[in-house]
Amino acid sequence: DVDAYRTIRDKVNIPLATGERLYTRYGFRRLLESRAVDVVQPDPGTCGGIMEAFHIGAAAETYSARIAPHNCGGPVLTAAALQLASCLSNFAIQEIFPFHTPAQYEIVEEAYEHKIHDGVIDVPVLPGLGIKLNHAFASKLVEIRLITAEMQTVMTKIVMIQRQSVPDFFGAFPLFCAAKSFSPTYHKNEPKPA
């Protein structure tokens, strides 16, 4: 709500920041034009990518606003946000999400989150995003997803077979149940099975 931000902006003398739930430069346009915030926070993983986040940051600069890339997506997004931050003259601060389990950093060989010292991190210098994916760990994730997908297919078939014995007045209940990820949610006018 841009008008609400503008109202708050007029009543406080601290910098306001927002934008993690806005998408593309067009989503930020009215916010910037109204000068409702001092810092925009596009998320490079959801706002349209690194280049779109760059355009948002450049647009913010034309309104004397700063950019603090939003980041809660893990080490790959951290690397992307650091590359973005290093290219914008109106960069303010980088958000780093503190994961609680070490496994969440294993998607890359050396997570930049572990390279922060005294609140400072060096800009990545390796090609691309400046990180190397941990392919062994990523392969395990792919295997888990495949197994999960196979289990869902089997569960769908089981639900369909079990529901075939339900009388016809339940209509498309088997399909409805399978489409709802196996949690029987009933429409208020739909009878529940016995």
mmCIF file of N, CA, C and O in Angstrom, residues 124-181:
data_model
loop_
_atom_site.group_PDB
_atom_site.id
_atom_site.type_symbol
_atom_site.label_atom_id
_atom_site.label_comp_id
_atom_site.label_asym_id
_atom_site.label_seq_id
_atom_site.Cartn_x
_atom_site.Cartn_y
_atom_site.Cartn_z
ATOM 1 N N PRO A 124 32.423 -11.642 -4.714
ATOM 2 C CA PRO A 124 32.898 -12.856 -5.383
ATOM 3 C C PRO A 124 33.715 -12.534 -6.632
ATOM 4 O O PRO A 124 33.381 -11.612 -7.380
ATOM 5 N N VAL A 125 34.790 -13.290 -6.851
ATOM 6 C CA VAL A 125 35.649 -13.043 -8.017
ATOM 7 C C VAL A 125 35.677 -14.218 -8.987
ATOM 8 O O VAL A 125 36.218 -14.104 -10.083
ATOM 9 N N LEU A 126 35.082 -15.348 -8.610
ATOM 10 C CA LEU A 126 35.015 -16.487 -9.524
ATOM 11 C C LEU A 126 34.058 -16.160 -10.668
ATOM 12 O O LEU A 126 33.211 -15.265 -10.546
ATOM 13 N N PRO A 127 34.143 -16.864 -11.793
ATOM 14 C CA PRO A 127 33.226 -16.605 -12.919
ATOM 15 C C PRO A 127 31.759 -16.790 -12.520
ATOM 16 O O PRO A 127 31.439 -17.495 -11.562
ATOM 17 N N GLY A 128 30.889 -16.176 -13.268
ATOM 18 C CA GLY A 128 29.450 -16.296 -13.033
ATOM 19 C C GLY A 128 29.045 -15.619 -11.747
ATOM 20 O O GLY A 128 29.391 -14.466 -11.502
ATOM 21 N N LEU A 129 28.325 -16.331 -10.909
ATOM 22 C CA LEU A 129 27.899 -15.778 -9.625
ATOM 23 C C LEU A 129 29.006 -15.785 -8.592
ATOM 24 O O LEU A 129 28.862 -15.232 -7.511
ATOM 25 N N GLY A 130 30.108 -16.447 -8.915
ATOM 26 C CA GLY A 130 31.231 -16.485 -7.986
ATOM 27 C C GLY A 130 31.183 -17.635 -7.008
ATOM 28 O O GLY A 130 31.841 -17.611 -5.984
ATOM 29 N N ILE A 131 30.387 -18.653 -7.327
ATOM 30 C CA ILE A 131 30.279 -19.826 -6.461
ATOM 31 C C ILE A 131 30.420 -21.083 -7.312
ATOM 32 O O ILE A 131 30.254 -21.043 -8.533
ATOM 33 N N LYS A 132 30.695 -22.173 -6.649
ATOM 34 C CA LYS A 132 30.715 -23.478 -7.309
ATOM 35 C C LYS A 132 29.653 -24.344 -6.654
ATOM 36 O O LYS A 132 29.622 -24.482 -5.428
ATOM 37 N N LEU A 133 28.762 -24.897 -7.478
ATOM 38 C CA LEU A 133 27.733 -25.779 -6.932
ATOM 39 C C LEU A 133 28.359 -27.069 -6.445
ATOM 40 O O LEU A 133 29.312 -27.583 -7.032
ATOM 41 N N ASN A 134 27.806 -27.610 -5.388
ATOM 42 C CA ASN A 134 28.207 -28.902 -4.856
ATOM 43 C C ASN A 134 27.336 -29.942 -5.562
ATOM 44 O O ASN A 134 26.221 -30.224 -5.138
ATOM 45 N N HIS A 135 27.840 -30.478 -6.672
ATOM 46 C CA HIS A 135 27.027 -31.369 -7.512
ATOM 47 C C HIS A 135 26.640 -32.664 -6.796
ATOM 48 O O HIS A 135 25.563 -33.202 -7.040
ATOM 49 N N ALA A 136 27.500 -33.153 -5.915
ATOM 50 C CA ALA A 136 27.169 -34.371 -5.169
ATOM 51 C C ALA A 136 25.941 -34.131 -4.289
ATOM 52 O O ALA A 136 25.022 -34.950 -4.238
ATOM 53 N N PHE A 137 25.905 -32.998 -3.610
ATOM 54 C CA PHE A 137 24.771 -32.665 -2.757
ATOM 55 C C PHE A 137 23.523 -32.416 -3.610
ATOM 56 O O PHE A 137 22.429 -32.895 -3.282
ATOM 57 N N ALA A 138 23.671 -31.692 -4.712
ATOM 58 C CA ALA A 138 22.535 -31.403 -5.594
ATOM 59 C C ALA A 138 21.948 -32.689 -6.166
ATOM 60 O O ALA A 138 20.730 -32.811 -6.299
ATOM 61 N N SER A 139 22.794 -33.662 -6.492
ATOM 62 C CA SER A 139 22.310 -34.945 -7.019
ATOM 63 C C SER A 139 21.425 -35.650 -5.999
ATOM 64 O O SER A 139 20.416 -36.260 -6.347
ATOM 65 N N LYS A 140 21.810 -35.574 -4.729
ATOM 66 C CA LYS A 140 20.987 -36.181 -3.672
ATOM 67 C C LYS A 140 19.619 -35.523 -3.617
ATOM 68 O O LYS A 140 18.605 -36.184 -3.425
ATOM 69 N N LEU A 141 19.580 -34.197 -3.779
ATOM 70 C CA LEU A 141 18.295 -33.491 -3.748
ATOM 71 C C LEU A 141 17.409 -33.920 -4.910
ATOM 72 O O LEU A 141 16.207 -34.087 -4.752
ATOM 73 N N VAL A 142 18.002 -34.093 -6.091
ATOM 74 C CA VAL A 142 17.241 -34.539 -7.262
ATOM 75 C C VAL A 142 16.678 -35.929 -7.010
ATOM 76 O O VAL A 142 15.517 -36.196 -7.306
ATOM 77 N N GLU A 143 17.492 -36.827 -6.444
ATOM 78 C CA GLU A 143 17.022 -38.176 -6.141
ATOM 79 C C GLU A 143 15.856 -38.133 -5.160
ATOM 80 O O GLU A 143 14.871 -38.842 -5.326
ATOM 81 N N ILE A 144 15.945 -37.310 -4.145
ATOM 82 C CA ILE A 144 14.865 -37.189 -3.157
ATOM 83 C C ILE A 144 13.596 -36.692 -3.828
ATOM 84 O O ILE A 144 12.506 -37.207 -3.591
ATOM 85 N N ARG A 145 13.724 -35.708 -4.720
ATOM 86 C CA ARG A 145 12.537 -35.192 -5.418
ATOM 87 C C ARG A 145 11.912 -36.256 -6.306
ATOM 88 O O ARG A 145 10.698 -36.354 -6.392
ATOM 89 N N LEU A 146 12.734 -37.064 -6.992
ATOM 90 C CA LEU A 146 12.203 -38.119 -7.845
ATOM 91 C C LEU A 146 11.457 -39.160 -7.018
ATOM 92 O O LEU A 146 10.385 -39.606 -7.389
ATOM 93 N N ILE A 147 12.042 -39.550 -5.890
ATOM 94 C CA ILE A 147 11.392 -40.520 -5.006
ATOM 95 C C ILE A 147 10.075 -39.952 -4.493
ATOM 96 O O ILE A 147 9.052 -40.624 -4.486
ATOM 97 N N THR A 148 10.080 -38.687 -4.094
ATOM 98 C CA THR A 148 8.857 -38.043 -3.605
ATOM 99 C C THR A 148 7.787 -38.019 -4.701
ATOM 100 O O THR A 148 6.621 -38.313 -4.445
ATOM 101 N N ALA A 149 8.174 -37.699 -5.936
ATOM 102 C CA ALA A 149 7.225 -37.677 -7.044
ATOM 103 C C ALA A 149 6.657 -39.067 -7.301
ATOM 104 O O ALA A 149 5.456 -39.224 -7.538
ATOM 105 N N GLU A 150 7.511 -40.097 -7.239
ATOM 106 C CA GLU A 150 7.039 -41.472 -7.426
ATOM 107 C C GLU A 150 6.067 -41.855 -6.318
ATOM 108 O O GLU A 150 5.053 -42.502 -6.567
ATOM 109 N N MET A 151 6.371 -41.472 -5.086
ATOM 110 C CA MET A 151 5.480 -41.779 -3.962
ATOM 111 C C MET A 151 4.132 -41.098 -4.147
ATOM 112 O O MET A 151 3.087 -41.684 -3.856
ATOM 113 N N GLN A 152 4.131 -39.868 -4.639
ATOM 114 C CA GLN A 152 2.867 -39.166 -4.860
ATOM 115 C C GLN A 152 2.038 -39.873 -5.920
ATOM 116 O O GLN A 152 0.828 -39.997 -5.799
ATOM 117 N N THR A 153 2.693 -40.376 -6.968
ATOM 118 C CA THR A 153 1.984 -41.102 -8.018
ATOM 119 C C THR A 153 1.357 -42.368 -7.453
ATOM 120 O O THR A 153 0.190 -42.674 -7.713
ATOM 121 N N VAL A 154 2.120 -43.113 -6.658
ATOM 122 C CA VAL A 154 1.606 -44.331 -6.037
ATOM 123 C C VAL A 154 0.439 -43.991 -5.110
ATOM 124 O O VAL A 154 -0.597 -44.666 -5.132
ATOM 125 N N MET A 155 0.569 -42.957 -4.309
ATOM 126 C CA MET A 155 -0.504 -42.567 -3.391
ATOM 127 C C MET A 155 -1.755 -42.161 -4.156
ATOM 128 O O MET A 155 -2.872 -42.480 -3.747
ATOM 129 N N THR A 156 -1.586 -41.479 -5.266
ATOM 130 C CA THR A 156 -2.736 -41.090 -6.087
ATOM 131 C C THR A 156 -3.471 -42.330 -6.557
ATOM 132 O O THR A 156 -4.694 -42.409 -6.494
ATOM 133 N N LYS A 157 -2.714 -43.329 -7.024
ATOM 134 C CA LYS A 157 -3.333 -44.566 -7.503
ATOM 135 C C LYS A 157 -4.053 -45.280 -6.364
ATOM 136 O O LYS A 157 -5.145 -45.806 -6.545
ATOM 137 N N ILE A 158 -3.459 -45.314 -5.190
ATOM 138 C CA ILE A 158 -4.084 -45.966 -4.031
ATOM 139 C C ILE A 158 -5.392 -45.260 -3.677
ATOM 140 O O ILE A 158 -6.416 -45.901 -3.464
ATOM 141 N N VAL A 159 -5.364 -43.949 -3.641
ATOM 142 C CA VAL A 159 -6.574 -43.187 -3.316
ATOM 143 C C VAL A 159 -7.643 -43.459 -4.360
ATOM 144 O O VAL A 159 -8.810 -43.668 -4.032
ATOM 145 N N MET A 160 -7.250 -43.496 -5.636
ATOM 146 C CA MET A 160 -8.224 -43.738 -6.706
ATOM 147 C C MET A 160 -8.854 -45.127 -6.557
ATOM 148 O O MET A 160 -10.054 -45.281 -6.692
ATOM 149 N N ILE A 161 -8.036 -46.130 -6.257
ATOM 150 C CA ILE A 161 -8.548 -47.487 -6.107
ATOM 151 C C ILE A 161 -9.479 -47.572 -4.902
ATOM 152 O O ILE A 161 -10.564 -48.152 -4.973
ATOM 153 N N GLN A 162 -9.074 -46.981 -3.782
ATOM 154 C CA GLN A 162 -9.899 -47.023 -2.577
ATOM 155 C C GLN A 162 -11.232 -46.334 -2.797
ATOM 156 O O GLN A 162 -12.249 -46.763 -2.291
ATOM 157 N N ARG A 163 -11.245 -45.253 -3.529
ATOM 158 C CA ARG A 163 -12.471 -44.472 -3.708
ATOM 159 C C ARG A 163 -13.371 -45.020 -4.801
ATOM 160 O O ARG A 163 -14.490 -44.570 -4.948
ATOM 161 N N GLN A 164 -12.902 -46.014 -5.585
ATOM 162 C CA GLN A 164 -13.749 -46.575 -6.636
ATOM 163 C C GLN A 164 -14.951 -47.320 -6.044
ATOM 164 O O GLN A 164 -15.961 -47.485 -6.692
ATOM 165 N N SER A 165 -14.826 -47.755 -4.801
ATOM 166 C CA SER A 165 -15.924 -48.482 -4.170
ATOM 167 C C SER A 165 -16.979 -47.546 -3.574
ATOM 168 O O SER A 165 -18.009 -47.986 -3.109
ATOM 169 N N VAL A 166 -16.715 -46.238 -3.590
ATOM 170 C CA VAL A 166 -17.666 -45.265 -3.061
ATOM 171 C C VAL A 166 -18.832 -45.151 -4.041
ATOM 172 O O VAL A 166 -18.637 -45.091 -5.248
ATOM 173 N N PRO A 167 -20.085 -45.131 -3.543
ATOM 174 C CA PRO A 167 -21.251 -45.028 -4.437
ATOM 175 C C PRO A 167 -21.166 -43.815 -5.368
ATOM 176 O O PRO A 167 -20.525 -42.821 -5.073
ATOM 177 N N ASP A 168 -21.866 -43.935 -6.499
ATOM 178 C CA ASP A 168 -21.811 -42.916 -7.549
ATOM 179 C C ASP A 168 -22.226 -41.527 -7.099
ATOM 180 O O ASP A 168 -21.823 -40.541 -7.678
ATOM 181 N N PHE A 169 -23.065 -41.403 -6.059
ATOM 182 C CA PHE A 169 -23.528 -40.072 -5.678
ATOM 183 C C PHE A 169 -22.382 -39.191 -5.169
ATOM 184 O O PHE A 169 -22.542 -38.003 -4.984
ATOM 185 N N PHE A 170 -21.196 -39.769 -4.941
ATOM 186 C CA PHE A 170 -20.048 -38.945 -4.576
ATOM 187 C C PHE A 170 -19.389 -38.346 -5.807
ATOM 188 O O PHE A 170 -18.486 -37.544 -5.698
ATOM 189 N N GLY A 171 -19.821 -38.767 -6.974
ATOM 190 C CA GLY A 171 -19.333 -38.163 -8.207
ATOM 191 C C GLY A 171 -17.831 -38.275 -8.393
ATOM 192 O O GLY A 171 -17.277 -39.357 -8.341
ATOM 193 N N ALA A 172 -17.199 -37.142 -8.584
ATOM 194 C CA ALA A 172 -15.771 -37.105 -8.902
ATOM 195 C C ALA A 172 -14.900 -37.055 -7.658
ATOM 196 O O ALA A 172 -13.789 -36.553 -7.697
ATOM 197 N N PHE A 173 -15.371 -37.571 -6.543
ATOM 198 C CA PHE A 173 -14.594 -37.481 -5.300
ATOM 199 C C PHE A 173 -13.176 -38.041 -5.439
ATOM 200 O O PHE A 173 -12.227 -37.433 -4.951
ATOM 201 N N PRO A 174 -12.984 -39.200 -6.099
ATOM 202 C CA PRO A 174 -11.607 -39.714 -6.194
ATOM 203 C C PRO A 174 -10.660 -38.730 -6.880
ATOM 204 O O PRO A 174 -9.563 -38.498 -6.396
ATOM 205 N N LEU A 175 -11.098 -38.155 -7.971
ATOM 206 C CA LEU A 175 -10.250 -37.195 -8.673
ATOM 207 C C LEU A 175 -10.030 -35.949 -7.829
ATOM 208 O O LEU A 175 -8.935 -35.413 -7.750
ATOM 209 N N PHE A 176 -11.093 -35.506 -7.178
ATOM 210 C CA PHE A 176 -10.997 -34.313 -6.335
ATOM 211 C C PHE A 176 -10.014 -34.536 -5.194
ATOM 212 O O PHE A 176 -9.164 -33.710 -4.913
ATOM 213 N N CYS A 177 -10.100 -35.701 -4.557
ATOM 214 C CA CYS A 177 -9.220 -36.011 -3.438
ATOM 215 C C CYS A 177 -7.766 -36.079 -3.903
ATOM 216 O O CYS A 177 -6.881 -35.535 -3.269
ATOM 217 N N ALA A 178 -7.509 -36.724 -5.023
ATOM 218 C CA ALA A 178 -6.141 -36.839 -5.527
ATOM 219 C C ALA A 178 -5.591 -35.471 -5.900
ATOM 220 O O ALA A 178 -4.424 -35.181 -5.669
ATOM 221 N N ALA A 179 -6.434 -34.627 -6.459
ATOM 222 C CA ALA A 179 -5.975 -33.297 -6.851
ATOM 223 C C ALA A 179 -5.681 -32.416 -5.654
ATOM 224 O O ALA A 179 -4.953 -31.446 -5.754
ATOM 225 N N LYS A 180 -6.212 -32.743 -4.508
ATOM 226 C CA LYS A 180 -5.999 -31.951 -3.301
ATOM 227 C C LYS A 180 -4.844 -32.497 -2.466
ATOM 228 O O LYS A 180 -4.813 -32.339 -1.261
ATOM 229 N N SER A 181 -3.904 -33.173 -3.101
ATOM 230 C CA SER A 181 -2.726 -33.714 -2.417
ATOM 231 C C SER A 181 -3.099 -34.651 -1.271
ATOM 232 O O SER A 181 -2.528 -34.597 -0.196
#
